[in-house]
Short mmCIF file of C-alpha atoms and ligand atoms in Angstrom, two decimals:
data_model
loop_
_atom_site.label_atom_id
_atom_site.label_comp_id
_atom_site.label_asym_id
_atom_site.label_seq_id
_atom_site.Cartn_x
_atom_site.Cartn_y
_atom_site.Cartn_z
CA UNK A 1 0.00 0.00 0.00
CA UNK A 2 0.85 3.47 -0.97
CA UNK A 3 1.23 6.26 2.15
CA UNK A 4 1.67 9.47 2.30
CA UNK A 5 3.94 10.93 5.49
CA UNK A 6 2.78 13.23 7.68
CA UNK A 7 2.84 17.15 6.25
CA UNK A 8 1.37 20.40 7.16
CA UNK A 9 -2.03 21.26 5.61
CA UNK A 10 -2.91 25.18 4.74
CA UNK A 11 -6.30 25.67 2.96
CA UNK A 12 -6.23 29.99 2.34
CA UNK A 13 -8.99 31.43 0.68
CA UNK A 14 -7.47 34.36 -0.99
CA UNK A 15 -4.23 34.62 -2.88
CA UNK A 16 -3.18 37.40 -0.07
CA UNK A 17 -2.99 34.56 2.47
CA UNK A 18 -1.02 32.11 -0.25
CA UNK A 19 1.62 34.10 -0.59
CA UNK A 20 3.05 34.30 2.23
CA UNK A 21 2.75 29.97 2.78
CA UNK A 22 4.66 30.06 -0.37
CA UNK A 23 8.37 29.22 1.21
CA UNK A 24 10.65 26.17 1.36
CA UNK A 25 9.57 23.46 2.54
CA UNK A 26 5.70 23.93 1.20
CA UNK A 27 4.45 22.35 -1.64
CA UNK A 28 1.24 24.00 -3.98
CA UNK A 29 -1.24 21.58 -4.19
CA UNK A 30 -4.19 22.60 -6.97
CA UNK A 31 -6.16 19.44 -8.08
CA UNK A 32 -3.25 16.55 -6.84
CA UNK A 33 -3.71 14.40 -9.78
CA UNK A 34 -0.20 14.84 -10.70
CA UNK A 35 1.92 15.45 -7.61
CA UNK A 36 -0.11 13.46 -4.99
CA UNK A 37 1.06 10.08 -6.78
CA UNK A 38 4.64 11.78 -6.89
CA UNK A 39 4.24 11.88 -3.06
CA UNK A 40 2.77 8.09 -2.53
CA UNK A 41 5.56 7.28 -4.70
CA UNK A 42 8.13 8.84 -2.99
CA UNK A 43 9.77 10.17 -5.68
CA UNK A 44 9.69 14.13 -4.32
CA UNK A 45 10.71 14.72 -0.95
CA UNK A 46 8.04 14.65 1.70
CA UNK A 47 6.97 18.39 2.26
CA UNK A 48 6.59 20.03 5.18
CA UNK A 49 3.31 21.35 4.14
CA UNK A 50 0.76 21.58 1.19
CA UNK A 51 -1.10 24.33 1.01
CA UNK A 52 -4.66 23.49 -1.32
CA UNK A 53 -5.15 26.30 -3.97
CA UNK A 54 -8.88 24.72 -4.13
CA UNK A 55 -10.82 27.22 -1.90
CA UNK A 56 -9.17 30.47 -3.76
CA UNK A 57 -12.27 31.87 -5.88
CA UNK A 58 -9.88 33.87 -7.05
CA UNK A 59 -7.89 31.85 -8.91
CA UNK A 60 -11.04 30.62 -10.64
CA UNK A 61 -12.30 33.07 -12.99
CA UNK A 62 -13.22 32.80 -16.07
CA UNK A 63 -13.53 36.63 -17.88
CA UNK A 64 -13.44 38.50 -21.20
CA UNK A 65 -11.66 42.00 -20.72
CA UNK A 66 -10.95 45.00 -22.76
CA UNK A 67 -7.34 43.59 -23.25
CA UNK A 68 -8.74 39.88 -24.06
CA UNK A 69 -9.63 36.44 -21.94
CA UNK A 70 -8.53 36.26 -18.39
CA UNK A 71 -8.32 32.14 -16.99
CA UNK A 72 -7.49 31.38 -13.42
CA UNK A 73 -5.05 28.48 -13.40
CA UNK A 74 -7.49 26.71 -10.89
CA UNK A 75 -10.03 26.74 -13.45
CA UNK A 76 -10.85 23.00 -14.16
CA UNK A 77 -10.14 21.29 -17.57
CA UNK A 78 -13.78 19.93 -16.48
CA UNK A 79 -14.71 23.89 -16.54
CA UNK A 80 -12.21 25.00 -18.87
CA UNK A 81 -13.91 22.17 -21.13
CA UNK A 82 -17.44 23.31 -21.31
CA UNK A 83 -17.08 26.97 -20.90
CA UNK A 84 -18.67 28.91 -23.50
CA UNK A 85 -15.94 31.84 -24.19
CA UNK A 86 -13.41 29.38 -24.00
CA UNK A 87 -15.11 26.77 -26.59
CA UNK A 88 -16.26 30.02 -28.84
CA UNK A 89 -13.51 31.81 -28.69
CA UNK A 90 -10.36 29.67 -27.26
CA UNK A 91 -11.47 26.42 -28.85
CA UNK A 92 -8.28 24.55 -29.34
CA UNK A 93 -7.67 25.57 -25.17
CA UNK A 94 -11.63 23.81 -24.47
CA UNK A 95 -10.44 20.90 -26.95
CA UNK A 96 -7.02 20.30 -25.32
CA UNK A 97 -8.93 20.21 -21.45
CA UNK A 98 -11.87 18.12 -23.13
CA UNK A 99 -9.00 15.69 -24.07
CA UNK A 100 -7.00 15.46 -21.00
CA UNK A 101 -7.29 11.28 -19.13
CA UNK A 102 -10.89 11.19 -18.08
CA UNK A 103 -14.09 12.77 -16.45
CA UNK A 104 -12.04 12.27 -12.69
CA UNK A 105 -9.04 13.79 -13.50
CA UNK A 106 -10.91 16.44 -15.56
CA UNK A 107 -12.47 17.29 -12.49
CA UNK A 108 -9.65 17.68 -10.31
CA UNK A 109 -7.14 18.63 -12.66
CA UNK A 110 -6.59 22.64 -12.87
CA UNK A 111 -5.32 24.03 -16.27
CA UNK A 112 -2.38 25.48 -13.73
CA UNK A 113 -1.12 22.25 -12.57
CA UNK A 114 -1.45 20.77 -16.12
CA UNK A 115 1.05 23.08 -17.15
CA UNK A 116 3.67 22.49 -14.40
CA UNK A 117 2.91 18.64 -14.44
CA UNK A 118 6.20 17.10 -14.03
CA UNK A 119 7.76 15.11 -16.96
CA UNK A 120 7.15 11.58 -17.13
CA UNK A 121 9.47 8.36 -17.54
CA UNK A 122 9.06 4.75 -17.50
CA UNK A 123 11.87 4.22 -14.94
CA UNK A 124 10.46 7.41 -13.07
CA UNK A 125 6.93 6.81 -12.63
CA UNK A 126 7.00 3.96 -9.90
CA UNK A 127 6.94 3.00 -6.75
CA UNK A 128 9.81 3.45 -4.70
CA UNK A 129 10.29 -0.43 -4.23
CA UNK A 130 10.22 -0.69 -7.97
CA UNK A 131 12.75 2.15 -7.96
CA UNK A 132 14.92 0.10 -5.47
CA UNK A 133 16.03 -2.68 -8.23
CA UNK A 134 17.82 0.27 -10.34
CA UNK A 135 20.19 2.84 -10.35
CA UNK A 136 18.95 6.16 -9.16
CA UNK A 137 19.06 8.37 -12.03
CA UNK A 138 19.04 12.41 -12.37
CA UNK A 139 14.97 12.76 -11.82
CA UNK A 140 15.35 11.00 -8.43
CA UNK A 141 19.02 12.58 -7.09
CA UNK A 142 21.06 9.84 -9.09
CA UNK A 143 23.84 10.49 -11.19
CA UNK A 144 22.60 9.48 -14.43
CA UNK A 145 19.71 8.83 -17.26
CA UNK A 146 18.82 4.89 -17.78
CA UNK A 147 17.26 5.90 -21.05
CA UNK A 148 20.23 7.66 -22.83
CA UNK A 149 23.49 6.67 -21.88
CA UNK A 150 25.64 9.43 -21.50
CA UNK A 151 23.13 12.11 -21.49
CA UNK A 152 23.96 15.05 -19.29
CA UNK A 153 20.15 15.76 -18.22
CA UNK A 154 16.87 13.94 -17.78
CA UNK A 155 15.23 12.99 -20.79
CA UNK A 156 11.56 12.39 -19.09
CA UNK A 157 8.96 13.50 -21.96
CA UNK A 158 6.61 16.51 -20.98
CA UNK A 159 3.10 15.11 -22.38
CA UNK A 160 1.09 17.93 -21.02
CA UNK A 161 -2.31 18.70 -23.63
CA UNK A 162 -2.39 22.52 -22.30
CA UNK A 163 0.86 23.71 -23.36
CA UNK A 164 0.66 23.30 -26.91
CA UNK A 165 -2.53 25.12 -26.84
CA UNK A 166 -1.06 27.93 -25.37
CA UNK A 167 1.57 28.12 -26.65
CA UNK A 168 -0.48 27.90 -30.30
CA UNK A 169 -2.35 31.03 -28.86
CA UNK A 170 0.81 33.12 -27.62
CA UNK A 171 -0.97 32.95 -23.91
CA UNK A 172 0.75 34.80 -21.15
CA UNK A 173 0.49 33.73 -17.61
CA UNK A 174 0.08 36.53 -14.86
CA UNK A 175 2.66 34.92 -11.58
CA UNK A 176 3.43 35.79 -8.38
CA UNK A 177 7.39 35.69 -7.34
CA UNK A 178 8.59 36.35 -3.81
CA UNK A 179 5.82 38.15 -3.77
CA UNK A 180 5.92 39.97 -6.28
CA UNK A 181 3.21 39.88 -9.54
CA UNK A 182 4.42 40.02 -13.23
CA UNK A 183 3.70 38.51 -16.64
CA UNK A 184 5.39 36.35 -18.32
CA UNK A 185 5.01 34.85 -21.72
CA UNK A 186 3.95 31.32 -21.37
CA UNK A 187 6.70 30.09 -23.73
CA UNK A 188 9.39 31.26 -21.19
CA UNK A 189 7.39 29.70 -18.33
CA UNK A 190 6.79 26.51 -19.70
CA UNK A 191 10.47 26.08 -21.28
CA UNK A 192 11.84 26.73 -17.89
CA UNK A 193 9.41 24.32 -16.30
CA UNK A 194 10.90 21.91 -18.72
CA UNK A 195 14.13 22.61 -18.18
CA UNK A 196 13.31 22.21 -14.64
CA UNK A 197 14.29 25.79 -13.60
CA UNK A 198 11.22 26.69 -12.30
CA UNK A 199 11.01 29.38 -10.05
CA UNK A 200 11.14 27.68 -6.43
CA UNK A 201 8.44 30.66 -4.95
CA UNK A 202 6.06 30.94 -7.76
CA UNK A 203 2.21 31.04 -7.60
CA UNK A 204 0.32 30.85 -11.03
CA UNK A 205 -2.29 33.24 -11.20
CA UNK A 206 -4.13 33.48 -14.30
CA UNK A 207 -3.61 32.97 -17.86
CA UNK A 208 -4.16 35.68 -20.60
CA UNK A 209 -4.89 35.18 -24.03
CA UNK A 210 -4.70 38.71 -25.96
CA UNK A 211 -7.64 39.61 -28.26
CA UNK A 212 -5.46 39.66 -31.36
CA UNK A 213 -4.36 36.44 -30.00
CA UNK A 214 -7.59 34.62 -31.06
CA UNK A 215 -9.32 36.78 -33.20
CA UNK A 216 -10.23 36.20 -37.24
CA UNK A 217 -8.23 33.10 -36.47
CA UNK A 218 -8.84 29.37 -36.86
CA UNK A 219 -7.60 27.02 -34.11
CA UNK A 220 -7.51 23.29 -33.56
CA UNK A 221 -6.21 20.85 -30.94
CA UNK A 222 -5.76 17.18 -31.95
CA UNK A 223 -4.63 14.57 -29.86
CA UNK A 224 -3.45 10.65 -30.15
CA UNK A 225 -3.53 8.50 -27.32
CA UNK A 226 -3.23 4.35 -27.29
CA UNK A 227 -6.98 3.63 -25.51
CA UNK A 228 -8.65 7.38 -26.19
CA UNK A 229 -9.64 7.73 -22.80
CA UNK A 230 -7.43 8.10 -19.17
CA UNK A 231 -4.18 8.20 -21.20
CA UNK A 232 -1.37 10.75 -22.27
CA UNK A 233 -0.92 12.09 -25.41
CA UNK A 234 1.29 9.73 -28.04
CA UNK A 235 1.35 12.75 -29.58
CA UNK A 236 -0.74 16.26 -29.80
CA UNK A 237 -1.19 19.41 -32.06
CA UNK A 238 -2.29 22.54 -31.80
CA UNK A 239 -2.24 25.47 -34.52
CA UNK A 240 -3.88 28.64 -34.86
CA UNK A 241 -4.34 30.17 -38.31
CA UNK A 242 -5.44 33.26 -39.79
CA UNK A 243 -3.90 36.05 -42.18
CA UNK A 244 -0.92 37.21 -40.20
CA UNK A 245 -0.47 34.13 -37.89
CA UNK A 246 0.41 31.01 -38.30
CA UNK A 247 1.40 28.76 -35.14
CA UNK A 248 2.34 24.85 -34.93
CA UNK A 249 3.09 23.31 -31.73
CA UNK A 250 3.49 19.12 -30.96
CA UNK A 251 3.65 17.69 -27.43
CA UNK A 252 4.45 14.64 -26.64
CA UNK A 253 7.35 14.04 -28.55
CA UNK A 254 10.35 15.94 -26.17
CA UNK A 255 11.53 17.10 -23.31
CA UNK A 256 9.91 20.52 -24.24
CA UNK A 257 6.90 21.05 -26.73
CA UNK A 258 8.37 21.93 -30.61
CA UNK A 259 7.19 24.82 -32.49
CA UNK A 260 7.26 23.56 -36.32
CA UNK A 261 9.24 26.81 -36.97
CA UNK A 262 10.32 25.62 -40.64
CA UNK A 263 7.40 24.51 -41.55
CA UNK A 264 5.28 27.72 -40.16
CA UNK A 265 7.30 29.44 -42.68
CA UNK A 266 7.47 27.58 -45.86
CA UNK A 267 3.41 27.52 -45.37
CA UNK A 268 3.50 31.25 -44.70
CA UNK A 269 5.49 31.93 -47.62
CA UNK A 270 3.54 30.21 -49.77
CA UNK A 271 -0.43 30.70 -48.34
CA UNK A 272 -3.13 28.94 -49.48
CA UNK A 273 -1.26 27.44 -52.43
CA UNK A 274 0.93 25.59 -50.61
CA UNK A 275 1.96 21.87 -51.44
CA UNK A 276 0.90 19.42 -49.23
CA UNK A 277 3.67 16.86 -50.37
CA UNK A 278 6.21 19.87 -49.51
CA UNK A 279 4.88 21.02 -46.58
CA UNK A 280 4.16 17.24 -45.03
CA UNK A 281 8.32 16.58 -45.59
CA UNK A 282 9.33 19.74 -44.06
CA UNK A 283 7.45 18.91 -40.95
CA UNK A 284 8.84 15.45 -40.95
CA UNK A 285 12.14 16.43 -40.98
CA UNK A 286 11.69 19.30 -38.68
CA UNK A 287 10.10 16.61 -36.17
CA UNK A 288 12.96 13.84 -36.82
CA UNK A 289 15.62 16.06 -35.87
CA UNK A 290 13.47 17.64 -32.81
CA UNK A 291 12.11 14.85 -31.06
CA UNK A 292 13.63 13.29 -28.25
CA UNK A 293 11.16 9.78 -28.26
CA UNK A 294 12.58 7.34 -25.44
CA UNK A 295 11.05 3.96 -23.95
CA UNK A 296 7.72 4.35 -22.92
CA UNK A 297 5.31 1.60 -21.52
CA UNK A 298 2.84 0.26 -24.25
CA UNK A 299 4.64 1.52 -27.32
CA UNK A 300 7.77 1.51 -28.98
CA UNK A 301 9.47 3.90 -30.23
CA UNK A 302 9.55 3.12 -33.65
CA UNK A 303 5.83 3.12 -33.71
CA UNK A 304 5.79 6.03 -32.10
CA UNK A 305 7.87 8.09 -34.63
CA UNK A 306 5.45 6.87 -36.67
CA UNK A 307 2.98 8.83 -35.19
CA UNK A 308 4.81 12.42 -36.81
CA UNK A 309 3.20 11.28 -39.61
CA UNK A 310 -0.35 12.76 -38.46
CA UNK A 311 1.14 15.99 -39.06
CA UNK A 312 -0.65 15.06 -42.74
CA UNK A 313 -4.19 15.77 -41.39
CA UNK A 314 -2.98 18.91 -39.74
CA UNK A 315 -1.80 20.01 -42.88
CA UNK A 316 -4.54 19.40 -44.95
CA UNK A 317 -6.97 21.33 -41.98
CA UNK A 318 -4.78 23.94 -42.16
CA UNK A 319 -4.49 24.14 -46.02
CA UNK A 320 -8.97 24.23 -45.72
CA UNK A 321 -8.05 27.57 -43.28
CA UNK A 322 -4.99 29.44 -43.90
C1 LIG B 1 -4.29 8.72 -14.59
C2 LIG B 1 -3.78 10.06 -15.06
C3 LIG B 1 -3.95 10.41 -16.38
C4 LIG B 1 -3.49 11.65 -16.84
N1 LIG B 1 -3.66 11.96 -18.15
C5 LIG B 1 -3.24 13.15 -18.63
C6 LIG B 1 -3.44 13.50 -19.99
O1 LIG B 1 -4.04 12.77 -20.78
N2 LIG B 1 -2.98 14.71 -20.42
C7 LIG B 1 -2.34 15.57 -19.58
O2 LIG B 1 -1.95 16.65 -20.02
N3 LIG B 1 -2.12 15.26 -18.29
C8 LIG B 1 -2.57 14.08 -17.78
N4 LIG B 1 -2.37 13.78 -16.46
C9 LIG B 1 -1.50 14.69 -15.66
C10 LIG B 1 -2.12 15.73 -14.72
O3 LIG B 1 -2.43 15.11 -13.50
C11 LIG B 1 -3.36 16.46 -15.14
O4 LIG B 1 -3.24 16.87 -16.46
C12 LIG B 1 -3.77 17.68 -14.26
O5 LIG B 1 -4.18 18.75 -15.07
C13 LIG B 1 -2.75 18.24 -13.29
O6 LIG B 1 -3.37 19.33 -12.61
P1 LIG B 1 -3.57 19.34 -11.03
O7 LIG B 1 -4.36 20.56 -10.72
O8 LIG B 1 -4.12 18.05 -10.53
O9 LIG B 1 -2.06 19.51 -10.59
P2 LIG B 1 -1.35 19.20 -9.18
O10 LIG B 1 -1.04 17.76 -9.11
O11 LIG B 1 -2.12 19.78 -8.06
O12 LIG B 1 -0.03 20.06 -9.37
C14 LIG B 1 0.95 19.76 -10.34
C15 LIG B 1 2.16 20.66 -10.10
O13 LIG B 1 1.84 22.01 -10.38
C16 LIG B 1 2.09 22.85 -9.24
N5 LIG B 1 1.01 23.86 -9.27
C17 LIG B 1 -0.30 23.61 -9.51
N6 LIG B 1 -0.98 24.77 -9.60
C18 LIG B 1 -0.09 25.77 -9.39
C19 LIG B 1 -0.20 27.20 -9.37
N7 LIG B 1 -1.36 27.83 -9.58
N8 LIG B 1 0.92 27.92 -9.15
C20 LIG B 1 2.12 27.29 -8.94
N9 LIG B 1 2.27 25.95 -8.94
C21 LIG B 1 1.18 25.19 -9.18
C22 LIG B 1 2.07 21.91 -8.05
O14 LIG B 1 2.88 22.40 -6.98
C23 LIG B 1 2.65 20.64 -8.66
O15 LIG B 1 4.06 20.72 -8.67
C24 LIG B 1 -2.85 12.56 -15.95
C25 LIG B 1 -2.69 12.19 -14.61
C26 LIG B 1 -3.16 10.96 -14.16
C27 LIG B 1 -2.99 10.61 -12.71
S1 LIG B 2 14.75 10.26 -18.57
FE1 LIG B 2 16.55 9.42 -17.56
S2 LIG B 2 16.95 10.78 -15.80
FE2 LIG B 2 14.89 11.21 -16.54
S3 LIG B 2 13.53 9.97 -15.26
FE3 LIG B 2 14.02 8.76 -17.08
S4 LIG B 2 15.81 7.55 -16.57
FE4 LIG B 2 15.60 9.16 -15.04
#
C-alpha cells in the first residue's frame, strides 16, 4: 500500500494569504492528480506542508476583458472544457482540457497544474520499491539517465495537452514571485518548467490570451492516445491560423513542446497554395531532428515516430483555413 507521510495542511482562501505559505519546505497543491502520486511514490521529498489552492475563488475566474480572456489556473479542464468563451472563442484551449485522461481527473485537474505537471518516464513513474532494483538516475538525485546513456540531463517526456494550446495562442500567464506579480510569456514559463528551472516561490495566477491572439483566427487541438480515454498524449497538435499568424506546436514528442518553426514558414510563404507533399516533408524532418522519443510503456518507439506522420491531417486542416 501506498502512504503518504505526515505534512502540514494550509487551505487559504485568498491569494493574499497564499503568498506568504509560499516558502521552502511547502508544496502547492491545486487538483493533486499529478503530484499526490509523486508523493505516494516517494519520488519528491516529503513536504513540510501543502497548502490546497482549491478554496481560492480567485484563482477561478473565467472573464473577457478589454485587453482579451482572463483564466485562473485553478479553473478545471472539467470547466475550462465546457465553458462557452473558451469553446467560442479559445477552442483549441476547451479541446485540449476536453482531451486530457478522463471525467475524474478532468475534475480535479486545474489548467495550472497541467502546465507544471512534471515530466514523465518509464523508470520514473514507480513506486519506490520498484525504484529500489535500479540505479537512481538524475529525476530522483542519481547520477545518471537509464534511457540515454551518456546524457547530461533527464530525458523524461513533458506530455502535457495545455501547453501546446497555449503556446499555439501566444498565452501569457500573470505569476506571483517572492511576492511579487508580473507577466510572463507562457513560452518562457513553460520552457523553464521543462528545463526544470522553475522558479522555487512561484504562484500561477491566471492565464491571458490577448484579443489579437484569437481573433479572425482558426484554431484546432488534436490529440493521439493508445486507448482514447485516461491516457497521455502519443502525440498532440495545436495550430492557430489566420492572415498574419500562423502557429504549430506538438507535445508529446520531447523534453519541451516543438514549435514547427520551418514549416510555419514555408506555409506562410507560400499561403493557401501551398503543397501538401512539400509542406508534409518539411514537418517530418523538422520533427525527426526535434524529437527526443525514449522507452515508454505500451509503445515503442519506432511506432511512435510513426505517429509524426499525423502531421498530414494537420496540414490538410490547415491548407482548408490558412
Ligand atoms: C491517470 C492520469 C492520467 C493523466 N492523463 C493526462 C493527460 O491525458 N494529459 C495531460 O496533459 N495530463 C494528464 N495527467 C497529468 C495531470 O495530472 C493532469 O493533467 C492535471 O491537469 C494536473 O493538474 P492538477 O491541478 O491536478 O495539478 P497538481 O497535481 O495539483 O499540481 C501539479 C504541479 O503544479 C504545481 N502547481 C499547480 N498549480 C499551481 C499554481 N497555480 N501555481 C504554482 N504551482 C502550481 C504543483 O505544486 C505541482 O508541482 C494525468 C494524470 C493521471 C494521474
Ligand atoms: S529520462 Fe533518464 S533521468 Fe529522466 S527519469 Fe528517465 S531515466 Fe531518469
Amino acid at each position: 500500500m501506498l502512504i503518504l507521510t505526515n505534512f502540514a495542511y494550509y487551505q487559504p482562501t485568498t491569494t493574499a494569504d497564499v503568498l506568504p505559505l509560499i516558502k521552502d519546505g511547502n508544496i502547492i497543491i491545486a487538483g493533486g492528480s499529478d503530484l499526490i502520486p509523486q508523493l505516494k511514490c516517494a519520488s519528491i521529498p516529503a513536504p513540510e506542508g501543502l497548502v490546497d489552492l482549491s478554496g481560492v475563488e480567485e484563482l477561478q475566474k473565467i472573464e473577457e476583458k478589454n485587453d482579451g480572456i482572463h483564466i485562473g489556473a485553478m479553473t478545471t479542464l472539467a470547466h475550462a472544457a465546457k465553458n462557452e468563451t473558451i469553446s467560442e472563442k479559445l477552442p483549441a484551449v476547451a479541446q485540449a482540457a476536453r482531451n486530457v485522461a478522463a471525467p475524474q481527473i478532468r475534475n480535479r485537474g486545474t489548467i495550472g497544474g497541467n502546465v507544471l505537471q512534471s515530466r514523465r518516464c518509464f523508470y520514473y513513474n514507480q513506486t519506490k520499491e520498484w525504484r529500489q532494483g535500479i540505479p537512481r538516475c538524475y529525476k530522483v538525485g542519481g547520477d545518471r539517465c537509464l534511457q540515454i546513456q551518456n546524457s547530461p540531463i533527464c530525458r523524461a517526456i513533458y506530455y502535457s495537452d495545455m501547453a501546446p494550446a497555449l503556446l499555439a495562442y501566444n498565452a501569457q500567464a500573470v505569476v506571483n514571485i517572492d511576492g511579487k506579480d508580473q507577466t510572463l510569456s507562457c513560452k518562457d514559463l513553460i520552457e523553464a518548467h521543462c528545463q526544470d528551472h522553475d522558479e522555487k516561490k512561484m504562484l500561477i495566477k491566471e492565464f491571458l490570451f490577448s484579443k489579437n491572439s484569437f481573433s479572425g483566427v482558426f484554431s484546432s487541438f488534436v490529440k493521439y492516445s493508445l486507448r482514447g480515454s485516461i491516457d497521455f498524449p502519443v502525440i498532440n497538435f495545436a495550430y492557430v491560423c489566420g492572415p498574419d499568424t500562423l502557429r504549430i506546436f506538438v507535445g508529446g514528442i520531447a523534453t519541451q513542446v516543438i514549435e514547427l518553426a520551418d514549416t510555419e514558414a514555408y506555409l506562410k510563404e507560400h499561403g493557401k497554395g501551398f503543397t501538401e507533399s512539400a509542406a508534409l516533408e518539411i514537418a517530418l524532418s523538422e520533427m525527426n531532428k526535434k524529437n527526443q522519443v525514449i522507452r515508454e510503456s505500451g509503445i515503442s518507439v519506432q511506432v511512435k515516430r510513426g505517429t509524426f506522420r499525423y502531421i498530414e491531417t494537420i496540414l490538410a486542416d490547415i491548407k482548408r483555413h490558412i
